[in-house]
PDB file of C-alpha atoms in Angstrom:
ATOM      1  CA  ALA A   1      88.781  51.847  88.994  1.00 51.00           C
ATOM      2  CA  ASN A   2      90.032  55.384  88.914  1.00 57.00           C
ATOM      3  CA  ALA A   3      89.422  56.173  85.240  1.00 63.00           C
ATOM      4  CA  ILE A   4      89.405  59.836  84.273  1.00 67.00           C
ATOM      5  CA  SER A   5      86.350  60.844  82.294  1.00 79.00           C
ATOM      6  CA  SER A   6      86.918  62.397  78.880  1.00 81.00           C
ATOM      7  CA  SER A   7      85.503  65.768  80.051  1.00 84.00           C
ATOM      8  CA  GLU A   8      87.972  65.821  82.976  1.00 85.00           C
ATOM      9  CA  ALA A   9      90.842  64.998  80.615  1.00 83.00           C
ATOM     10  CA  GLU A  10      89.656  67.769  78.285  1.00 87.00           C
ATOM     11  CA  LYS A  11      89.561  70.297  81.160  1.00 88.00           C
ATOM     12  CA  SER A  12      93.036  69.227  82.237  1.00 89.00           C
ATOM     13  CA  SER A  13      94.335  69.563  78.676  1.00 91.00           C
ATOM     14  CA  LYS A  14      92.777  73.021  78.263  1.00 93.00           C
ATOM     15  CA  LYS A  15      94.287  74.102  81.592  1.00 93.00           C
ATOM     16  CA  ALA A  16      97.738  72.905  80.483  1.00 93.00           C
ATOM     17  CA  VAL A  17      97.397  74.828  77.207  1.00 94.00           C
ATOM     18  CA  MET A  18      96.310  77.982  79.076  1.00 95.00           C
ATOM     19  CA  ILE A  19      99.249  77.700  81.493  1.00 96.00           C
ATOM     20  CA  GLY A  20     101.611  77.208  78.543  1.00 95.00           C
ATOM     21  CA  GLU A  21     100.221  80.265  76.770  1.00 96.00           C
ATOM     22  CA  GLU A  22     100.482  82.374  79.941  1.00 97.00           C
ATOM     23  CA  TYR A  23     104.087  81.269  80.456  1.00 97.00           C
ATOM     24  CA  GLU A  24     104.893  82.076  76.829  1.00 97.00           C
ATOM     25  CA  ALA A  25     103.359  85.575  77.162  1.00 97.00           C
ATOM     26  CA  LEU A  26     105.312  86.280  80.372  1.00 97.00           C
ATOM     27  CA  LEU A  27     108.550  85.052  78.836  1.00 97.00           C
ATOM     28  CA  GLN A  28     107.999  87.149  75.704  1.00 97.00           C
ATOM     29  CA  SER A  29     107.313  90.227  77.832  1.00 97.00           C
ATOM     30  CA  ALA A  30     110.442  89.670  79.939  1.00 97.00           C
ATOM     31  CA  LEU A  31     112.585  89.214  76.824  1.00 97.00           C
ATOM     32  CA  GLU A  32     111.181  92.391  75.260  1.00 97.00           C
ATOM     33  CA  ASP A  33     111.914  94.340  78.467  1.00 96.00           C
ATOM     34  CA  GLN A  34     115.438  92.967  78.525  1.00 97.00           C
ATOM     35  CA  ALA A  35     116.013  93.822  74.853  1.00 97.00           C
ATOM     36  CA  GLN A  36     114.751  97.356  75.426  1.00 96.00           C
ATOM     37  CA  HIS A  37     117.040  97.763  78.447  1.00 96.00           C
ATOM     38  CA  PHE A  38     120.142  96.629  76.581  1.00 96.00           C
ATOM     39  CA  GLU A  39     119.297  98.680  73.476  1.00 96.00           C
ATOM     40  CA  GLY A  40     119.186 101.696  75.790  1.00 94.00           C
ATOM     41  CA  GLU A  41     122.541 100.727  77.290  1.00 95.00           C
ATOM     42  CA  ILE A  42     124.087 100.392  73.819  1.00 96.00           C
ATOM     43  CA  THR A  43     122.713 103.777  72.749  1.00 94.00           C
ATOM     44  CA  SER A  44     124.069 105.375  75.906  1.00 92.00           C
ATOM     45  CA  LEU A  45     127.510 103.819  75.430  1.00 94.00           C
ATOM     46  CA  ARG A  46     127.610 104.886  71.764  1.00 93.00           C
ATOM     47  CA  ALA A  47     126.779 108.451  72.772  1.00 88.00           C
ATOM     48  CA  GLU A  48     129.449 108.351  75.477  1.00 87.00           C
ATOM     49  CA  LEU A  49     132.047 107.055  73.021  1.00 89.00           C
ATOM     50  CA  THR A  50     131.116 109.663  70.403  1.00 86.00           C
ATOM     51  CA  ALA A  51     131.353 112.406  73.032  1.00 81.00           C
ATOM     52  CA  SER A  52     134.777 111.181  74.116  1.00 82.00           C
ATOM     53  CA  LEU A  53     136.020 111.255  70.511  1.00 82.00           C
ATOM     54  CA  VAL A  54     134.973 114.869  69.939  1.00 79.00           C
ATOM     55  CA  ASP A  55     137.990 117.161  69.971  1.00 76.00           C
ATOM     56  CA  LYS A  56     136.884 119.827  72.435  1.00 74.00           C
ATOM     57  CA  ASP A  57     139.805 122.127  71.556  1.00 75.00           C
ATOM     58  CA  SER A  58     138.737 122.412  67.919  1.00 81.00           C
ATOM     59  CA  MET A  59     135.164 123.389  68.858  1.00 81.00           C
ATOM     60  CA  THR A  60     133.830 126.882  68.492  1.00 87.00           C
ATOM     61  CA  ALA A  61     132.306 128.526  71.548  1.00 88.00           C
ATOM     62  CA  GLU A  62     128.907 128.242  69.837  1.00 90.00           C
ATOM     63  CA  GLU A  63     129.300 124.475  69.327  1.00 88.00           C
ATOM     64  CA  ALA A  64     130.379 123.989  72.937  1.00 86.00           C
ATOM     65  CA  LYS A  65     127.354 125.967  74.138  1.00 91.00           C
ATOM     66  CA  GLU A  66     125.024 123.916  71.932  1.00 92.00           C
ATOM     67  CA  ILE A  67     126.460 120.663  73.277  1.00 87.00           C
ATOM     68  CA  GLU A  68     125.991 121.865  76.854  1.00 90.00           C
ATOM     69  CA  GLN A  69     122.361 122.788  76.100  1.00 94.00           C
ATOM     70  CA  LEU A  70     121.750 119.336  74.613  1.00 92.00           C
ATOM     71  CA  ARG A  71     123.291 117.672  77.680  1.00 89.00           C
ATOM     72  CA  THR A  72     120.998 119.711  79.914  1.00 93.00           C
ATOM     73  CA  GLU A  73     117.944 118.711  77.853  1.00 93.00           C
ATOM     74  CA  ILE A  74     118.965 115.048  77.977  1.00 89.00           C
ATOM     75  CA  GLN A  75     119.328 115.186  81.764  1.00 88.00           C
ATOM     76  CA  LYS A  76     115.867 116.769  82.081  1.00 91.00           C
ATOM     77  CA  ALA A  77     114.387 114.082  79.810  1.00 90.00           C
ATOM     78  CA  LYS A  78     115.864 111.331  82.005  1.00 81.00           C
ATOM     79  CA  LEU A  79     113.995 112.646  85.063  1.00 78.00           C
TER      80      LEU A  79
END
């Protein structure tokens, strides 16, 4: 008969648990990466919306200059 010994069954069970844990870790990592990506997208869109709502005509020259400097710094940080 082709009976599986208890040590073989134990090895097989441990292997299944290890594969399950590895899969779980990979899935968790992928979900965290995805969450981070979309949080970045949301932040970017919020900033874009806020910028579009700013009334550029009511800004002082100093404020406009400061905004331009911040935009430059942000672009440098993205590189």
